[in-house]
């Protein structure tokens, strides 16, 4: 309680500084409220983003494992095919070496 409240006849009427102080107080209260709300919302967004990224990571790992399995099976099939008949592989490699040497000589 202030002394001005006790002596109402002496209290200043409609002091612009009091009105300004009240506005500043209200602005501070609103700023605190906005800050708390933004902080809370940022935490929620960060949590949701973390969950989404985690899900994407699990999906990518699962698809990567599947692709690695497919590549491994295809590599084994290719190795068996080369063991059975190596002539096509030798022909392809020889053609690639010949083309590379021809292109290198042109430069």
Steps between C-alpha positions, in 0.01 A plus 500: 500500500624846414461818698318654206227238541442606860463868422266502203451876501872545447526232234588618154215467258565360150876512517638411153804335657277260691317411179832448323628282785181293482542453125862395545395251768234356270752474214740314728226257598404440137866454403547237772184321383615504135846378600356208697265409216778511239728292721229239552415488128868478401540202732200328343628566146848374590352182647285439193792567267719260698235228477461553126876491438528186712228330294673602177828364631342165588336479156826587325689237701239237419505584128880509500513153654253372240704653215820352643335157509384533138846618389663211685272242335561653157877502559492131595292421190745695283801323654341162434425601140863607449620169649282307257593702189773769532522576125230777490665680794841481333349635177331792679815588696715475187262729311504754784882500511519537122257795499685667786834469322353635174346799677825567689701502174262746337569766760 
